[in-house]
Structure formats: structure tokens, C-alpha cells
Short mmCIF file of N, CA and C in Angstrom, two decimals:
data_model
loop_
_atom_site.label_atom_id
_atom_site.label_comp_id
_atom_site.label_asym_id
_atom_site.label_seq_id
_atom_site.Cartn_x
_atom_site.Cartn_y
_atom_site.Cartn_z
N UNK V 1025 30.95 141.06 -10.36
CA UNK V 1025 30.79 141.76 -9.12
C UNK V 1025 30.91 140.75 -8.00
N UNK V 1026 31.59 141.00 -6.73
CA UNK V 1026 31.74 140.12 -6.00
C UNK V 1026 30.67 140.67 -4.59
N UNK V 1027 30.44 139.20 -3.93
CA UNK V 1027 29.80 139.13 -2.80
C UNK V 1027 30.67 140.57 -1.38
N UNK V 1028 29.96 141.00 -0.71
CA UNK V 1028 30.79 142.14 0.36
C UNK V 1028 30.90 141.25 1.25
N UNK V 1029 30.94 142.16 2.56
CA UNK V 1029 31.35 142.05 3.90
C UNK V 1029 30.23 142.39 5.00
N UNK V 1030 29.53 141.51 5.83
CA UNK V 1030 28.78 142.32 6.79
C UNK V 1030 29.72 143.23 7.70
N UNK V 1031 28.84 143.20 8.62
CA UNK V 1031 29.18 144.55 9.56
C UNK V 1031 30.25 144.54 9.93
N UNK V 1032 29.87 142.66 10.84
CA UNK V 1032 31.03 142.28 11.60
C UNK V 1032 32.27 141.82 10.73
N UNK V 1033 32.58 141.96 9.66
CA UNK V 1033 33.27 141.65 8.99
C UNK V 1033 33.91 140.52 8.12
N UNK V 1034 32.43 139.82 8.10
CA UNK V 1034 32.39 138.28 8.12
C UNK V 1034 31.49 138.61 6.41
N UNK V 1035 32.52 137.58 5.22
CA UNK V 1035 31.91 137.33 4.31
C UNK V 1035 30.57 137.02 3.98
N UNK V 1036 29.25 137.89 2.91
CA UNK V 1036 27.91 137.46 3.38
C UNK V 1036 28.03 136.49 2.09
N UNK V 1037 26.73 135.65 2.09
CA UNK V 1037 26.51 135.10 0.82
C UNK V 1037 27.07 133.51 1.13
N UNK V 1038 27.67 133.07 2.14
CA UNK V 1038 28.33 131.57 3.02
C UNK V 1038 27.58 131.38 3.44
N UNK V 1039 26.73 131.74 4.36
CA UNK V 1039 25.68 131.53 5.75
C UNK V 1039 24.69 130.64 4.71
N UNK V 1040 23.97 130.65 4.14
CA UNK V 1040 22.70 129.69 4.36
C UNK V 1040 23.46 128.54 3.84
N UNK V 1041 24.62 127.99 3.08
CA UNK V 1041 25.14 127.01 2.98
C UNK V 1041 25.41 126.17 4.26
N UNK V 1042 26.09 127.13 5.17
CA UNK V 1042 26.14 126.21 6.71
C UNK V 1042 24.78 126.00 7.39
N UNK V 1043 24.13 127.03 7.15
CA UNK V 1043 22.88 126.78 8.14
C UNK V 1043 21.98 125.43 7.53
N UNK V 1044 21.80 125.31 6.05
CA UNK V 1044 21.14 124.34 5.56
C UNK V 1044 22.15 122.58 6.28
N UNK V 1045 23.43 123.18 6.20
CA UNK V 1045 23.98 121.58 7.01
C UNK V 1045 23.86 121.35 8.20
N UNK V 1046 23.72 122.35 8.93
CA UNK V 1046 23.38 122.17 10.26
C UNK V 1046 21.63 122.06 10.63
N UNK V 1047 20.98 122.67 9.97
CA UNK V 1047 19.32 122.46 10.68
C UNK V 1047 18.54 121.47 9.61
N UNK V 1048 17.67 120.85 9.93
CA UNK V 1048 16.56 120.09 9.70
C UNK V 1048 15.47 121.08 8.38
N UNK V 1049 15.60 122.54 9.14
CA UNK V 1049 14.65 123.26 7.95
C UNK V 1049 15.35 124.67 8.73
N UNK V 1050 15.10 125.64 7.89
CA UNK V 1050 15.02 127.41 8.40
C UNK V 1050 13.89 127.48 8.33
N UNK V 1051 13.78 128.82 9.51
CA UNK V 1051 12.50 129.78 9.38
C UNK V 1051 12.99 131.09 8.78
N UNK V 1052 11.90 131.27 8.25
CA UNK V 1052 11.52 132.57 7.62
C UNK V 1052 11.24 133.65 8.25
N UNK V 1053 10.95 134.82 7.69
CA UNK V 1053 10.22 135.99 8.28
C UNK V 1053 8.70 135.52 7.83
N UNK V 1054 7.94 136.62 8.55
CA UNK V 1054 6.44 137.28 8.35
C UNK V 1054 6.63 137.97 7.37
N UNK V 1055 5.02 137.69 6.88
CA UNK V 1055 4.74 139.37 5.49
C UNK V 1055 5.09 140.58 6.12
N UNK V 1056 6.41 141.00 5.30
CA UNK V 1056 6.83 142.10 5.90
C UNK V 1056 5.82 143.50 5.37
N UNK V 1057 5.08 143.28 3.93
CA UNK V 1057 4.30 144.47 3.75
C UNK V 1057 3.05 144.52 4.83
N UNK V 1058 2.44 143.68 4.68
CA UNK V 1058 1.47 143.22 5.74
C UNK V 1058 2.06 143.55 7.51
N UNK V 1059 2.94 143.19 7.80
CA UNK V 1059 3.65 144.01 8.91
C UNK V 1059 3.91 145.19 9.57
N UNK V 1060 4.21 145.76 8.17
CA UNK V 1060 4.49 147.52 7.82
C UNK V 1060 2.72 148.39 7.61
N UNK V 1061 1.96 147.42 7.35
CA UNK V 1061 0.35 147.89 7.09
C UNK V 1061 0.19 148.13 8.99
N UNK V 1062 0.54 147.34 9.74
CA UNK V 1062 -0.24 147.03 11.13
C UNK V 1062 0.84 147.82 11.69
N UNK V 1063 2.21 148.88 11.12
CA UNK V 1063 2.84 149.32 12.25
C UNK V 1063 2.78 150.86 11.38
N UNK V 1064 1.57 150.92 10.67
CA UNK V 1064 1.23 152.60 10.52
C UNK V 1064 1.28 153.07 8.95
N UNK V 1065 1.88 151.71 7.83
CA UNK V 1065 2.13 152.27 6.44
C UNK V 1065 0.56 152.52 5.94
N UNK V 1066 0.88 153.55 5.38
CA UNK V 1066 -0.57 153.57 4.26
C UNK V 1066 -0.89 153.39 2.97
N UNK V 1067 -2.25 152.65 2.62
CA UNK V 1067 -2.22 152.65 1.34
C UNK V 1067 -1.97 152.96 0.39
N UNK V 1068 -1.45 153.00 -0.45
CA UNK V 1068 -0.55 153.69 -1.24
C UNK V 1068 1.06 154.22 -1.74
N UNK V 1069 1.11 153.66 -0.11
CA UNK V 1069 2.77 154.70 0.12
C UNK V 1069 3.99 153.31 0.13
N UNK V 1070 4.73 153.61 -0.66
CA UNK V 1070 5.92 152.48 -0.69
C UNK V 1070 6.38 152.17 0.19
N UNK V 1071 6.37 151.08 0.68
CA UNK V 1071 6.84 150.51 2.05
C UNK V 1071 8.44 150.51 1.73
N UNK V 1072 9.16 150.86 0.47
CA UNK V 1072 10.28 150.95 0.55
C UNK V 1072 10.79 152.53 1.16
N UNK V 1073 10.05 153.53 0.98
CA UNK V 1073 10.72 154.73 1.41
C UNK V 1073 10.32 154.56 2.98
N UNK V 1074 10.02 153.95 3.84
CA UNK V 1074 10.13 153.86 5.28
C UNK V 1074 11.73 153.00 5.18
N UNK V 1075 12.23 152.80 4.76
CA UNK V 1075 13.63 152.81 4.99
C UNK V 1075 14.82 154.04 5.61
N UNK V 1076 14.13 154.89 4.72
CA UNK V 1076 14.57 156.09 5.13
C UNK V 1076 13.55 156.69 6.48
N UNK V 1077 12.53 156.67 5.80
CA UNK V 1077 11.57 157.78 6.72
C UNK V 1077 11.28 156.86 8.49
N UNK V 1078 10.76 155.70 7.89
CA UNK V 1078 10.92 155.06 9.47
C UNK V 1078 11.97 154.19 9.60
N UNK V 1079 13.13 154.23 9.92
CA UNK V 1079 14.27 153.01 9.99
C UNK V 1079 14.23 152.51 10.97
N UNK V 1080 13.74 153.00 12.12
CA UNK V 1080 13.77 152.33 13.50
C UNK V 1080 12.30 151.09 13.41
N UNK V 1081 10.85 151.24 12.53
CA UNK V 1081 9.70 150.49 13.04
C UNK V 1081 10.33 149.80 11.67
N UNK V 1082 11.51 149.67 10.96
CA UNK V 1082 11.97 148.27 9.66
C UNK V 1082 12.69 147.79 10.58
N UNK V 1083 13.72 147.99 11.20
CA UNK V 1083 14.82 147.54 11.86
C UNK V 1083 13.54 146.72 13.01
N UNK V 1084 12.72 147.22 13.91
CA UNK V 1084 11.95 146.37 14.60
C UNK V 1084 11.53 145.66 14.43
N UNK V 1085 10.60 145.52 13.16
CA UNK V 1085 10.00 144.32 12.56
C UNK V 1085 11.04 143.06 12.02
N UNK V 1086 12.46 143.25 11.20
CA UNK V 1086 13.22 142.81 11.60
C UNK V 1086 13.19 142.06 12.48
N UNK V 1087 13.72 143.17 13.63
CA UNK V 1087 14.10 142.26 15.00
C UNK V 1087 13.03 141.50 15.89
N UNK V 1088 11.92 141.72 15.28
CA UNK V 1088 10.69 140.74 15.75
C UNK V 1088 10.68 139.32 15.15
N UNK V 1089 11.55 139.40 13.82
CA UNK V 1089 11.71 138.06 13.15
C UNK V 1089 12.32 137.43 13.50
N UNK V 1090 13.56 137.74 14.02
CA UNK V 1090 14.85 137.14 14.53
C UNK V 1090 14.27 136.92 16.36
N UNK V 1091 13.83 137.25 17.02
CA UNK V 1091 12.99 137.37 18.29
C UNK V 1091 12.11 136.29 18.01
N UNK V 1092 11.67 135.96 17.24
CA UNK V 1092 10.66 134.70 16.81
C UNK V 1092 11.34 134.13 16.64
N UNK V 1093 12.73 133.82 16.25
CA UNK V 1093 13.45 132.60 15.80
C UNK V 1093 14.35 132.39 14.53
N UNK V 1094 13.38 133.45 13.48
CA UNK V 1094 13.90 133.36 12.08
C UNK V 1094 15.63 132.96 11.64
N UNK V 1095 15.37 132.36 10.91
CA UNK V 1095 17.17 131.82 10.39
C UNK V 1095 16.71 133.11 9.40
N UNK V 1096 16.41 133.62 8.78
CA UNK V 1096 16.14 133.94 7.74
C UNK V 1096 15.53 135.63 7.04
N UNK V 1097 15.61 136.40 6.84
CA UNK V 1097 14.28 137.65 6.79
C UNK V 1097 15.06 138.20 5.61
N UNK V 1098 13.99 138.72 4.64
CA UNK V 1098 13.99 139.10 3.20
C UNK V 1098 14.06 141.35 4.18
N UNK V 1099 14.71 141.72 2.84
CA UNK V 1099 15.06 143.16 3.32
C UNK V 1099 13.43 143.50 2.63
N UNK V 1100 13.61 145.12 3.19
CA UNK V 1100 11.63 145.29 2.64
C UNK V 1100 11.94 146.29 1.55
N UNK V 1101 12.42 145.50 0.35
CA UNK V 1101 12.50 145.97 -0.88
C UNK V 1101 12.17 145.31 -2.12
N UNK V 1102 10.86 144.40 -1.76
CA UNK V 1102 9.89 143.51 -2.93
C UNK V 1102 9.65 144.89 -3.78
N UNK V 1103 9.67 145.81 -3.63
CA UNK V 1103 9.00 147.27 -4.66
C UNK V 1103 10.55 147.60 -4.96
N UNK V 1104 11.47 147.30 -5.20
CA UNK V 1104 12.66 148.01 -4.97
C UNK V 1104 13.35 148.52 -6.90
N UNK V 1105 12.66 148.08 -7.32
CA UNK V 1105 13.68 148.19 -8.86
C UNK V 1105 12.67 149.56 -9.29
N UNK V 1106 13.77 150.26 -10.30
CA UNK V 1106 13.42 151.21 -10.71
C UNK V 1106 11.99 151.68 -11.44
N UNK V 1107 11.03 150.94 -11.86
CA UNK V 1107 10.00 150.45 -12.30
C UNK V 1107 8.87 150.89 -11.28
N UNK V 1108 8.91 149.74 -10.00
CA UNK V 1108 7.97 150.22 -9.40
C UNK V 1108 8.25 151.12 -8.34
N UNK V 1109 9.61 152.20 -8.06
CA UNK V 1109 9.66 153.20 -7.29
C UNK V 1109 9.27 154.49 -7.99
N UNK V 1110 9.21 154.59 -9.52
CA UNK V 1110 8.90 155.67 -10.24
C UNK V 1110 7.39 156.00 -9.83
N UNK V 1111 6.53 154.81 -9.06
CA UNK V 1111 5.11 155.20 -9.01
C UNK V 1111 4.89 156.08 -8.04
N UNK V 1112 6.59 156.72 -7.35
CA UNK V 1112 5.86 156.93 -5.94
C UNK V 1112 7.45 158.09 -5.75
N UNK V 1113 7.92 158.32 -6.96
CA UNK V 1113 8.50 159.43 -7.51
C UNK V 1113 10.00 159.35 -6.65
N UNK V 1114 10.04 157.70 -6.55
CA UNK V 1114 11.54 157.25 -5.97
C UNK V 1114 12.19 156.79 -7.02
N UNK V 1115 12.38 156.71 -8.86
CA UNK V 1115 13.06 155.97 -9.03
C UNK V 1115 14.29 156.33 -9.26
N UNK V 1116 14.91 157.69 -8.87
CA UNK V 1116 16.17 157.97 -8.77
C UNK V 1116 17.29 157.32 -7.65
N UNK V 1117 16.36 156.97 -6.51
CA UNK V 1117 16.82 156.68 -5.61
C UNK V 1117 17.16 154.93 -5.24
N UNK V 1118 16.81 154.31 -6.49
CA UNK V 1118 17.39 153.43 -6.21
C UNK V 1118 18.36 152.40 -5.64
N UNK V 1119 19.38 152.88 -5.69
CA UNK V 1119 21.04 152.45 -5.57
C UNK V 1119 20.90 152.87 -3.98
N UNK V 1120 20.26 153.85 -3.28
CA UNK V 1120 20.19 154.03 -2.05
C UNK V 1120 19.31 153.58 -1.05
N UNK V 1121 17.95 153.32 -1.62
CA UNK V 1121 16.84 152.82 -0.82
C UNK V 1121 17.49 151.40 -0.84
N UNK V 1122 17.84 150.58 -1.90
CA UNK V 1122 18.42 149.71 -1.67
C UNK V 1122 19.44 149.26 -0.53
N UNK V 1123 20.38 149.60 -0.78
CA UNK V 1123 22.03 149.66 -0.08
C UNK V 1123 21.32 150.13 1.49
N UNK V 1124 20.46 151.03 1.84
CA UNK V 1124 19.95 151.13 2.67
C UNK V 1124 18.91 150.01 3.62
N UNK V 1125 18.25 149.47 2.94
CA UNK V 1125 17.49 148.47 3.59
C UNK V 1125 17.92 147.53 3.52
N UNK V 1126 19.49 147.04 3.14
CA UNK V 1126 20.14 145.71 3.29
C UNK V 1126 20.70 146.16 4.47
N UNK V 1127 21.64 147.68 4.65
CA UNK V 1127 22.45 147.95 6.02
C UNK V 1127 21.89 147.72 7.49
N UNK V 1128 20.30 148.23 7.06
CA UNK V 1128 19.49 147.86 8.54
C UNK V 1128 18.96 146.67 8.25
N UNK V 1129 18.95 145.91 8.03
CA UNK V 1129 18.58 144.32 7.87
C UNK V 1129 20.38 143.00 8.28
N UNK V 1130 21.25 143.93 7.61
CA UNK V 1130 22.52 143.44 8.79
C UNK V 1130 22.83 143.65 9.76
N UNK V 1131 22.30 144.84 9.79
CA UNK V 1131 22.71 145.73 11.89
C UNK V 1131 21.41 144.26 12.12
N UNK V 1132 20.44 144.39 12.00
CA UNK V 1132 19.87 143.38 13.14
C UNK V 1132 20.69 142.21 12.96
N UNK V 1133 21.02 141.53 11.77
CA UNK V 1133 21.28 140.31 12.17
C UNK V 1133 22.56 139.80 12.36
N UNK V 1134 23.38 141.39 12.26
CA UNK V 1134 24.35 140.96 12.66
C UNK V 1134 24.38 141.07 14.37
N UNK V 1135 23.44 141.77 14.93
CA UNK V 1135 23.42 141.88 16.28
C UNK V 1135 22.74 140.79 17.24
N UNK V 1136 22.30 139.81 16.15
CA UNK V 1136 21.89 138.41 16.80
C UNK V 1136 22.62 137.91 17.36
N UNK V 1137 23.21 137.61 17.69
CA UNK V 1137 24.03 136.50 18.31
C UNK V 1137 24.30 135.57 17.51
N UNK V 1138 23.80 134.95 16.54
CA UNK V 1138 23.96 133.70 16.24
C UNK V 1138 24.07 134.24 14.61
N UNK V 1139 23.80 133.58 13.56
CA UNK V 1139 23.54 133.11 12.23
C UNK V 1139 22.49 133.56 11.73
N UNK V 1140 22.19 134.57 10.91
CA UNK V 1140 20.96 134.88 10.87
C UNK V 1140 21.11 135.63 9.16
N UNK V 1141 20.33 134.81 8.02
CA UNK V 1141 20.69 135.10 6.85
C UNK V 1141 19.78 136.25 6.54
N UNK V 1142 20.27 137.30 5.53
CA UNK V 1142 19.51 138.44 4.72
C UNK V 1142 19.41 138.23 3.52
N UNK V 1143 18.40 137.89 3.01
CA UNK V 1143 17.88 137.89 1.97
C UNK V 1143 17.38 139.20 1.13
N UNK V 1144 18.31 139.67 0.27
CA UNK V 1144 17.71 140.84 -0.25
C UNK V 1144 16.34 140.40 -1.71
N UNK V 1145 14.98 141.15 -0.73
CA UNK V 1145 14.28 141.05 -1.94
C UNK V 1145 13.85 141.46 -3.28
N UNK V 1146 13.79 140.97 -4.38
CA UNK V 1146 13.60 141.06 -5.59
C UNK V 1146 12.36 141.03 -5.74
N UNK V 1147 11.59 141.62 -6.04
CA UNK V 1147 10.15 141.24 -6.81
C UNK V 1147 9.73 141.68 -8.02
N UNK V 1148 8.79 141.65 -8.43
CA UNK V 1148 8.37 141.83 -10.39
C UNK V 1148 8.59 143.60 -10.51
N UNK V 1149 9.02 144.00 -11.73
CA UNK V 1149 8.82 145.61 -11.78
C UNK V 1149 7.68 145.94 -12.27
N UNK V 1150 6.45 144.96 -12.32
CA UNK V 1150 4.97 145.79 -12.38
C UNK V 1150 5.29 146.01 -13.93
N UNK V 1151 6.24 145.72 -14.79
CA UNK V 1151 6.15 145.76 -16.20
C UNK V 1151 5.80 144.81 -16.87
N UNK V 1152 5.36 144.58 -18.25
CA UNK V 1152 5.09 143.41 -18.86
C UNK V 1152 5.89 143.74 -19.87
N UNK V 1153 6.72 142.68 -20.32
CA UNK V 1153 8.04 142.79 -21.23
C UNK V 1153 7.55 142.40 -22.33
N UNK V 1154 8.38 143.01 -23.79
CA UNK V 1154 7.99 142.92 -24.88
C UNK V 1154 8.09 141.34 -25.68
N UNK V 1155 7.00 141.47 -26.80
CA UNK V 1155 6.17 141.92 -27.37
C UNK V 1155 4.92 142.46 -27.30
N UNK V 1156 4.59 141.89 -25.63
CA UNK V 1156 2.99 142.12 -25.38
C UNK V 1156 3.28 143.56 -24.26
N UNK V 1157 4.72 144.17 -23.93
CA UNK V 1157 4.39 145.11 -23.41
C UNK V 1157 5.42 146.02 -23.91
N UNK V 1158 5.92 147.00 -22.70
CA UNK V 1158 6.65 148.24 -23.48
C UNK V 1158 8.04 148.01 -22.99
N UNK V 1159 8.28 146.71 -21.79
CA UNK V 1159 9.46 146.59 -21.37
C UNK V 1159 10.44 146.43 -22.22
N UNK V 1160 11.55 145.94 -22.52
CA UNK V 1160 12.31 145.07 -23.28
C UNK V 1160 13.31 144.67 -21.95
N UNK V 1161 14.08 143.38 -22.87
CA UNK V 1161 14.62 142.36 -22.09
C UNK V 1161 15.36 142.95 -21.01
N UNK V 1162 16.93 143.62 -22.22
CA UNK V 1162 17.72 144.70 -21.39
C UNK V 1162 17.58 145.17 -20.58
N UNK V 1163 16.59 146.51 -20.38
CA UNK V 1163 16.20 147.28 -19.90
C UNK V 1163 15.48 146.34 -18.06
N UNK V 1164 14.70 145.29 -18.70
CA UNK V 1164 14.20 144.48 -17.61
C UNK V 1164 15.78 144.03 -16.46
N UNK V 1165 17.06 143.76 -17.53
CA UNK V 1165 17.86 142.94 -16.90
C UNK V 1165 18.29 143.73 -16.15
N UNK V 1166 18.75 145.56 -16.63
CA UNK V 1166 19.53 146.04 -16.20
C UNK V 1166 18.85 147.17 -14.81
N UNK V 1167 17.16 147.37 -14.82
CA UNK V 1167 16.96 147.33 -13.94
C UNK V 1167 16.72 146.59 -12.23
N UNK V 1168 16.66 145.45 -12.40
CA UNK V 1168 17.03 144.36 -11.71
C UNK V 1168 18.60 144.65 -10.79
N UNK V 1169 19.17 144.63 -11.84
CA UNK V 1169 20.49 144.80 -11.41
C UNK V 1169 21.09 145.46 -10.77
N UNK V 1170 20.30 147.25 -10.86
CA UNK V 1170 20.13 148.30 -10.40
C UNK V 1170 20.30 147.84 -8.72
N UNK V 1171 18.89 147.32 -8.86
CA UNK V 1171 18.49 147.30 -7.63
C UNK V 1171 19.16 146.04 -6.64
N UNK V 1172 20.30 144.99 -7.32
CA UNK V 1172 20.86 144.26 -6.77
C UNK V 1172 21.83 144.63 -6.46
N UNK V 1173 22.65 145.66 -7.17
CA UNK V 1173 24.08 145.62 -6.93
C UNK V 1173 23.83 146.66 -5.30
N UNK V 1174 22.61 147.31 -4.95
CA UNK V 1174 22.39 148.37 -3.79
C UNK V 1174 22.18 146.91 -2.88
N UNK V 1175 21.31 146.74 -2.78
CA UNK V 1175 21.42 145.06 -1.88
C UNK V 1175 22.50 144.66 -1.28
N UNK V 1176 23.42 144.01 -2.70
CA UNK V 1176 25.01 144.02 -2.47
C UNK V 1176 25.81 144.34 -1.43
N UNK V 1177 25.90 145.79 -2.10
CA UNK V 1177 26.58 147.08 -1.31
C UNK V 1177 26.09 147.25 0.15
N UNK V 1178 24.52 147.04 0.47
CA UNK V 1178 24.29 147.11 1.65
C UNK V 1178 24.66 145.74 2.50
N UNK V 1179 24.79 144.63 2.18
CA UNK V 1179 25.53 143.46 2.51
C UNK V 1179 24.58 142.45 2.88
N UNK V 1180 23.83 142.17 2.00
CA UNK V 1180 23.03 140.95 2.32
C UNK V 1180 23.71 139.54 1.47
N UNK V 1181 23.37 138.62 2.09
CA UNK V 1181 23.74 137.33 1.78
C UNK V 1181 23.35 136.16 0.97
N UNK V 1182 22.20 136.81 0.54
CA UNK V 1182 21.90 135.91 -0.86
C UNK V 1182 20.79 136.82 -1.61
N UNK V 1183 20.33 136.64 -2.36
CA UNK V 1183 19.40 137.70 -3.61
C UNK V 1183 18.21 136.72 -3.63
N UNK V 1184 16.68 137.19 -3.08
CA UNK V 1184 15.32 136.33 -3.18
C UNK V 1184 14.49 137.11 -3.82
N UNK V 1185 14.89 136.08 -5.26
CA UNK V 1185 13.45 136.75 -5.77
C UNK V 1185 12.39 136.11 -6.11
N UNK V 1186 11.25 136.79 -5.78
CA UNK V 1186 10.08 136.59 -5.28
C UNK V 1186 8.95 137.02 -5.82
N UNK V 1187 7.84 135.70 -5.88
CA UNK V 1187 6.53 137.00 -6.76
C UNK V 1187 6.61 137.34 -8.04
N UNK V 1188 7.63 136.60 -8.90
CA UNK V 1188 7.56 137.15 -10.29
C UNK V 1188 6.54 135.81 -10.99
N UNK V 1189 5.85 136.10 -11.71
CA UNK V 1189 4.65 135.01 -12.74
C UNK V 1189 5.14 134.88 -14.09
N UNK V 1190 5.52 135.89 -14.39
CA UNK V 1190 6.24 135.69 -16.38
C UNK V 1190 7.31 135.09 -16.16
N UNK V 1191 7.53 134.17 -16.64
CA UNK V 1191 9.03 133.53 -17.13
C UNK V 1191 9.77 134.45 -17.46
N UNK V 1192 9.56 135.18 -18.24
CA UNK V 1192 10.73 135.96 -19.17
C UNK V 1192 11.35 136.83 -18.01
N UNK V 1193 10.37 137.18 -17.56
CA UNK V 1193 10.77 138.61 -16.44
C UNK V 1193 11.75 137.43 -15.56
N UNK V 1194 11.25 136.66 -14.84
CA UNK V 1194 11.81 136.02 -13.95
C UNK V 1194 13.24 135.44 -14.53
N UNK V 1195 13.38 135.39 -15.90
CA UNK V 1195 14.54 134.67 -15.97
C UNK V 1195 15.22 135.92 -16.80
N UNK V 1196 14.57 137.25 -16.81
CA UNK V 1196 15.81 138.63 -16.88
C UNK V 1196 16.41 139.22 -14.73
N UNK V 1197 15.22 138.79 -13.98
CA UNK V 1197 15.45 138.46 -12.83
C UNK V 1197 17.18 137.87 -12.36
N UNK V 1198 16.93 136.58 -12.70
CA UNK V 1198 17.72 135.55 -12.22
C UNK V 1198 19.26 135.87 -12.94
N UNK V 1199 19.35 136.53 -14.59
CA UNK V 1199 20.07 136.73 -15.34
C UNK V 1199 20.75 138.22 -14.71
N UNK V 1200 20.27 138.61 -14.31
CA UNK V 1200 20.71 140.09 -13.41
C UNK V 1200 21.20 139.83 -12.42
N UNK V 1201 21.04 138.95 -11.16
CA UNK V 1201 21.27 138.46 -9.94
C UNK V 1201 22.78 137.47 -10.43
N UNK V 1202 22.71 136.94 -11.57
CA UNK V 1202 23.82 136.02 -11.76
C UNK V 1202 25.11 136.69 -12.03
N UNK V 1203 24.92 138.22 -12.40
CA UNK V 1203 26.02 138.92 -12.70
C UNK V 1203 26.69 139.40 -10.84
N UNK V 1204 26.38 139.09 -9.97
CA UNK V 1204 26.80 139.38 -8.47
C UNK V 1204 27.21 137.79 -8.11
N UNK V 1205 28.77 138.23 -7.24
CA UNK V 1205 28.79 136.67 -6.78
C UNK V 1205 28.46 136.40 -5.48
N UNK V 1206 26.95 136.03 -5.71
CA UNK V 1206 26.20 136.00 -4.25
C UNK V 1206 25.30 135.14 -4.39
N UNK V 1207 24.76 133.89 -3.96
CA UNK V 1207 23.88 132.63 -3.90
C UNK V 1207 21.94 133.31 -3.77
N UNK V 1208 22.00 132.75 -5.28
CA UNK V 1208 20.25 133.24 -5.56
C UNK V 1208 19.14 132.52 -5.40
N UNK V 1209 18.00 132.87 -4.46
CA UNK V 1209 17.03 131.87 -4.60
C UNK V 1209 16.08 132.62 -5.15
#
């Protein structure tokens, strides 16, 4: 699978290679869940379906990162693989909540002015993989993947994943992300 196109029509998945030769260090974003807590999310409720439901207070927080300075901001899809959207009766919607919260995470940065990388986030699917759980490897890899190739499609520029503690998971993670040609941290 190959790397897309942002908005402006500029190959994604290049940018943090130049930006790392040109700056001293990048900035990051803020806790974007923690963000989404102080601009009205509630306990309980997937901060990934405000993609859909609030797109304008993601796209802001966003643009509060890049307004601070950020080289950098992860899309708000740490919950994004099929696993942990089933808790909250999204996991059909994968391929879209995805592809969706990379598109408004390029409208901002492609509307920066300057260089401004998207990091689509990856985080653990809340499963524990077999022998000690009910996951298996596959199933771990190919949900992952699920939720990368929507990333992709929505056009972010490198794949961050984040927050995973098991090795195994993390390296069916990394093994999923390697099938896209797009630069993984």
C-alpha cells in the first residue's frame, strides 16, 4: 500500500524527514483526550466518534496545537481499531472514523502555512493476545491495519503508535503499519 496525497497535493509521509534536518527538536501536541475532556467529552463516550459528531471543537483543538507552535499533532484516534470502538458500538465504522479524523487533521495543517506533520494515532486494542488472552496474532495484525489503511486514506504522514505495553501487541502494531508505505514511529 502506498503513502497518499494531502490536500494541497503534496506527498504525505516526506515532512518529518525535512523538518528533523532543519530544526534542533519538534513540538508536539497536548493530551488530546484530556483536551476533548475540558471542551465537553464525557466519561465514557469515545472521543473518536466526535469526529463525526463534533468536527469543528477536533479541528480546533488541532488548530490550538499548531497556534502554539506544534511541528507535529497525533489525529484523535488512540481508541481507533476495531477492538476498542466495539465498546461504544462503533466497530463497523472503522475505515471511516478513521479516514475521517486524518481529513480534519490535514485541513488544519494543511492550512498552516508552513510544515506541519500528522501523525495518525495507533494505540493498544484493550485486548490481551493469545495464550494468556482471546486475541490471536492475525486478528491483532489485521485489526491494526484496519484502522491504518483509514489514516492512510485520510492522508496523514506518518503512523504513531502509542501506549502499547505488550511486546507482542506492539510488534503485531508495527507489523501492520509496515504493510503502508508511510514512516512509523
Amino acid at each position: 500500500m502506498s503513502a497518499s496525497t494531502s490536500l494541497q497535493g503534496q506527498p504525505t509521509g516526506a515532512g518529518i524527514e525535512d523538518l528533523l534536518g532543519e530544526k534542533l527538536f519538534l513540538l508536539a501536541d497536548g493530551a488530546t483526550g484530556t483536551n476533548l475532556f475540558a471542551m465537553g467529552l464525557e466519561s465514557g463516550e469515545a472521543p473518536e466518534s466526535w469526529v463525526l459528531q463534533h468536527s469543528d471543537r477536533v479541528q480546533a483543538l488541532h488548530q490550538s496545537f499548531v497556534d502554539a507552535g506544534s511541528d507535529l499533532f497525533l489525529t484523535n484516534t488512540f481508541g481507533g481499531t476495531r477492538h476498542r470502538l466495539k465498546l461504544h458500538g462503533l466497530d463497523a465504522q472503522v475505515g471511516s472514523l478513521n479516514r475521517r479524523a486524518a481529513q480534519l487533521a490535514r485541513e488544519v495543517a494543511d492550512k498552516s502555512g508552513r510544515q506541519v506533520i500528522v501523525a495518525g494515532s495507533v494505540g493498544p486494542t484493550g485486548e490481551i493476545l493469545a495464550p494468556l488472552g482471546k486475541l490471536d496474532r492475525a486478528d491483532a495484525i489485521a485489526s491494526f491495519a484496519e484502522q491504518i489503511e483509514g489514516l492512510v486514506e485520510g492522508g496523514i504522514d506518518l503512523v504513531w503508535i502509542e501506549t502499547i505495553s505488550a511486546p507482542d501487541e506492539l510488534e503485531a502494531a508495527v507489523e501492520a503499519a509496515r504493510g503502508f508505505d508511510i514512516p512509523v514511529c
